[in-house]
CSV table of C-alpha atoms in Angstrom, one decimal:
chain,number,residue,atom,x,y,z
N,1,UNK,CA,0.0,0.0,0.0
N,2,UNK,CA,1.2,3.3,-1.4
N,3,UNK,CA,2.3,5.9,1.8
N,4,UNK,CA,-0.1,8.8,2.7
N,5,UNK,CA,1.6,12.1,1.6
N,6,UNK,CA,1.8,14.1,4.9
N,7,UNK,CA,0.3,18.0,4.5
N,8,UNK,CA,2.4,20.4,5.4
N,9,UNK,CA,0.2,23.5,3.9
N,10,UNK,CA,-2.7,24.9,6.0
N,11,UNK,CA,-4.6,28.0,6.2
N,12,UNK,CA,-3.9,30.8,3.7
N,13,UNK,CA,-1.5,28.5,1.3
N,14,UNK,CA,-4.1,25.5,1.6
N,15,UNK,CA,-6.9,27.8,0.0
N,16,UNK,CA,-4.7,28.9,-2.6
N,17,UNK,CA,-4.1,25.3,-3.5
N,18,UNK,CA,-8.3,24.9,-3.4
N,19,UNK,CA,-8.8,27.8,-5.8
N,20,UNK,CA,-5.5,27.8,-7.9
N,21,UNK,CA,-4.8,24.1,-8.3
N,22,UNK,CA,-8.0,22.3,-7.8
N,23,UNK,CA,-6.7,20.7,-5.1
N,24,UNK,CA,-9.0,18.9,-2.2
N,25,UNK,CA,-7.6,17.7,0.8
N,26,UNK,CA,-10.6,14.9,0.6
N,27,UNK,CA,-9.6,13.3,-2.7
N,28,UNK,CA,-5.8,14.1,-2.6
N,29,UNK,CA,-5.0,10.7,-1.6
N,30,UNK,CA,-6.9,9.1,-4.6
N,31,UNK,CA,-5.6,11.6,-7.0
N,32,UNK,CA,-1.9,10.4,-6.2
N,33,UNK,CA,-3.2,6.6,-6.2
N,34,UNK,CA,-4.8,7.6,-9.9
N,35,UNK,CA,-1.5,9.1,-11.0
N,36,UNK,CA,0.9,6.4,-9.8
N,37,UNK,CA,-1.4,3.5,-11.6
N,38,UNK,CA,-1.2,5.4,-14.9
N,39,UNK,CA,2.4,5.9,-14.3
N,40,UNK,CA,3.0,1.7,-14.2
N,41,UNK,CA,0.9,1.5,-16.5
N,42,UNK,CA,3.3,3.7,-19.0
N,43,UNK,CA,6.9,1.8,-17.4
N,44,UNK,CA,6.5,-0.8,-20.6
N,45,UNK,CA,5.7,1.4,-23.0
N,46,UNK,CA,8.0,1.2,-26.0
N,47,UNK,CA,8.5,5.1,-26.7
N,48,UNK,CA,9.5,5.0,-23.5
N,49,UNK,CA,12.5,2.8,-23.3
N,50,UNK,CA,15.3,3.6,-21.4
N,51,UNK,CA,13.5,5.9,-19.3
N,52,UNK,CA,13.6,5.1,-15.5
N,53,UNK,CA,11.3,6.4,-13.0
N,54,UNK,CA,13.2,6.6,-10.5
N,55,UNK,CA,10.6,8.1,-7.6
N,56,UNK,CA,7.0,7.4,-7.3
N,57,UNK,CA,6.2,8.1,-3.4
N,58,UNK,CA,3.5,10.4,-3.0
N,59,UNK,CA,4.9,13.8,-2.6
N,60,UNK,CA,6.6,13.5,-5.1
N,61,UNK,CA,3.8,12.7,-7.2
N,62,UNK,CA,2.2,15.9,-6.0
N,63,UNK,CA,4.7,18.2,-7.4
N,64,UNK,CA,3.5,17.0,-10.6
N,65,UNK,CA,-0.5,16.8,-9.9
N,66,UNK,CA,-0.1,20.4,-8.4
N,67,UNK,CA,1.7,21.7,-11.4
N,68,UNK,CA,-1.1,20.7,-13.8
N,69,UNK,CA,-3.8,21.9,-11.4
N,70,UNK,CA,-4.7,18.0,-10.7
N,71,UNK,CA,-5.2,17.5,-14.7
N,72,UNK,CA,-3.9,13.8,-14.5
N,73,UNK,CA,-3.7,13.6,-18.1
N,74,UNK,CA,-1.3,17.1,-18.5
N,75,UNK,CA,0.8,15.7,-14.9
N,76,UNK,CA,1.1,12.2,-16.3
N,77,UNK,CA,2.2,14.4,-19.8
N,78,UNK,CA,5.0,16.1,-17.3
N,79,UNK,CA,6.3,13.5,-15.5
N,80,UNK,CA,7.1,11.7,-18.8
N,81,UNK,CA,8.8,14.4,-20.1
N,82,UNK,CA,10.7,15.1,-16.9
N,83,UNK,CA,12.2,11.9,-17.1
N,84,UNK,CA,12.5,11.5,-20.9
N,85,UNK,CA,14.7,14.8,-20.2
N,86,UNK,CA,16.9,12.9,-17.8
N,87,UNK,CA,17.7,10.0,-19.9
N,88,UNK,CA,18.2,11.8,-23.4
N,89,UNK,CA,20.5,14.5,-21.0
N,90,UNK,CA,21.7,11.6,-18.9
N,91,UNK,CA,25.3,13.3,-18.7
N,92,UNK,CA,23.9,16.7,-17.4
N,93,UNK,CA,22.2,14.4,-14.3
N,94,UNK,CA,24.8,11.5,-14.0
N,95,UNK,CA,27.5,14.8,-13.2
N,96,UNK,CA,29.4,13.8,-9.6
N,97,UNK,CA,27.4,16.4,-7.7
N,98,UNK,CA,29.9,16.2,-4.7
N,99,UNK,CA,30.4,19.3,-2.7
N,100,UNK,CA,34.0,19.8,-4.8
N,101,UNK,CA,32.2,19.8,-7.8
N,102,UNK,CA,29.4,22.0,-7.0
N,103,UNK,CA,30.4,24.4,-4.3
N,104,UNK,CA,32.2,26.9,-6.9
N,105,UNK,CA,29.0,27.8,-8.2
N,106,UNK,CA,27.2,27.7,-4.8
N,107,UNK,CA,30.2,30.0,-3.2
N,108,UNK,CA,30.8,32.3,-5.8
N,109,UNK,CA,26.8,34.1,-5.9
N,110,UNK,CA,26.7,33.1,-9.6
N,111,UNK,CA,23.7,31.3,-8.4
N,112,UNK,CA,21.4,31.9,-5.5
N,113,UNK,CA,18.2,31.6,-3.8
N,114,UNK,CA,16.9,35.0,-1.6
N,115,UNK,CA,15.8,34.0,2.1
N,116,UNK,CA,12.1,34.3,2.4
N,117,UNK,CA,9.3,35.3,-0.1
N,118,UNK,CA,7.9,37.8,-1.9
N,119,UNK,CA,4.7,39.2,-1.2
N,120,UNK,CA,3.0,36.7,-3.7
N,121,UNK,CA,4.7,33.9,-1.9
N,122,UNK,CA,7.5,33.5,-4.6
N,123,UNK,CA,10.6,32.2,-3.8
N,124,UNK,CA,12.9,33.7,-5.9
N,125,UNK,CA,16.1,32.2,-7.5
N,126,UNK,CA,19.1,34.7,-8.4
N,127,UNK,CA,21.8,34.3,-11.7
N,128,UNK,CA,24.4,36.6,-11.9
N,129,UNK,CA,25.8,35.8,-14.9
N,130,UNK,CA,29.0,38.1,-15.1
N,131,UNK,CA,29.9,36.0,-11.5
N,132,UNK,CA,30.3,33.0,-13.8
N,133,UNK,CA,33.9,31.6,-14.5
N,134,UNK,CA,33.6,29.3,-17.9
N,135,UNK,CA,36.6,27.8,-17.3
N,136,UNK,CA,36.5,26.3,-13.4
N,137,UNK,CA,33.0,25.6,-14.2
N,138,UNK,CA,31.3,24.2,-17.5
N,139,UNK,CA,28.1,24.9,-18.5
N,140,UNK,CA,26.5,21.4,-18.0
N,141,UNK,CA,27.8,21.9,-14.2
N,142,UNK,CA,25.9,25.0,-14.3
N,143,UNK,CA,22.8,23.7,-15.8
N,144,UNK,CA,23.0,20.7,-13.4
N,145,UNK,CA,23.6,23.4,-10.3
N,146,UNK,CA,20.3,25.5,-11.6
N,147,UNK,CA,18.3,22.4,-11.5
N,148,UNK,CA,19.3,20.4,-8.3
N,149,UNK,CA,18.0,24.0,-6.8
N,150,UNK,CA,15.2,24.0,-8.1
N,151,UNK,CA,14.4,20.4,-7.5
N,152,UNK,CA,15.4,21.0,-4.2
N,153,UNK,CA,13.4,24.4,-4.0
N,154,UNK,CA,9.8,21.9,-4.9
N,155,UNK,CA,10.3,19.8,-2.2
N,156,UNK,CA,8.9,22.6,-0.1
N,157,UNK,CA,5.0,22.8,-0.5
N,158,UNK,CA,4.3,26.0,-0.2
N,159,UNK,CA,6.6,26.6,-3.5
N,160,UNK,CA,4.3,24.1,-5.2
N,161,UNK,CA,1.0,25.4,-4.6
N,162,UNK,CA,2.9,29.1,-4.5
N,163,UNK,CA,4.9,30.3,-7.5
N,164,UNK,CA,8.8,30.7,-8.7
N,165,UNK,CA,10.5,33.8,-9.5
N,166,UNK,CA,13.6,33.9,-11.3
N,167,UNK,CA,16.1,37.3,-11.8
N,168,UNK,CA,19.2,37.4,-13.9
C-alpha cells in the first residue's frame, strides 16, 4: 500500500491550493493513487525505453499533480517528459554532484536563492551571470547546479501550490 503524503500547507496556502490548483484535501490521496497507476501502467511502453522512473512516493507525485492543477492527463504528460529529459541528457544528471564539484558555483553568488518570499509567496532564484567563470565551471555543471535547486526548492510545499521567481 502506497504511503499517505503528509500535508504540510494549512490556512492561507491550503486555500490557494483549493482555488488555484483544484486541489482537495478529501480526494488528494486518490488523485496520487490515480497518477501512480497510470504511471505503471506507461513503465512498458516502447517510446518509452530507457527511461527510469526513479521516484513514485506520494509527494513527489504531487509536485506534478499540483503543477497541472490536478489535470492527470497534462501531470502524467509532465512526469514523462521530466524523465525522458533525464535520460536523453543523462550526462547533465549522472554529473558527480559532490560538494567539490558544486560548491564553486554555490560559493561564488553566480547562483542563489533570496531568504524568504515575496509578497506573492514567490521564492525567488538569483543568476548573476557576469559572476560565472567558464573555465572552473562548464556549462552542463551549471545547468545541473540551476536544476538540483530548483528540484530542491519543490520539495517545499508551499513553492508548489505558490509560485517561482527567477532574476538574472
Amino acid at each position: 500500500m502506497a504511503e499517505m503524503c503528509s500535508n504540510s500547507i494549512d490556512g492561507e496556502t491550503l486555500e490557494k491550493a483549493r482555488r488555484e490548483l483544484n486541489e482537495d484535501p478529501d480526494t488528494r490521496e486518490q488523485a496520487i493513487a490515480d497518477f501512480r497507476a497510470a504511471i505503471e501502467e506507461k513503465e512498458n511502453d516502447p517510446e518509452l525505453e530507457g527511461v527510469v522512473f526513479e521516484r513514485k512516493d506520494s509527494p513527489f507525485l504531487l509536485r506534478f499533480l499540483r503543477a497541472k492543477k490536478f489535470d492527470q492527463s497534462r501531470s502524467l504528460s509532465l512526469y514523462m517528459k521530466y524523465h525522458t529529459i533525464r535520460r536523453d541528457y543523462g550526462k547533465i544528471f549522472s554529473e558527480d554532484d559532490s560538494s567539490s564539484n558544486l560548491s564553486h558555483i554555490l560559493s561564488s553568488g553566480v547562483l542563489y536563492v533570496l531568504n524568504g518570499r515575496t509578497r506573492n509567496g514567490e521564492k525567488v532564484v538569483c543568476i548573476r551571470p557576469e559572476k560565472w567563470d567558464m573555465e572552473q565551471d562548464p556549462a552542463e555543471r551549471m545547468i545541473r547546479t540551476v536544476l538540483l535547486i530548483l528540484d530542491k526548492l519543490l520539495e517545499d510545499e508551499e513553492t508548489q501550490v505558490g509560485e517561482r521567481e527567477g532574476v538574472i
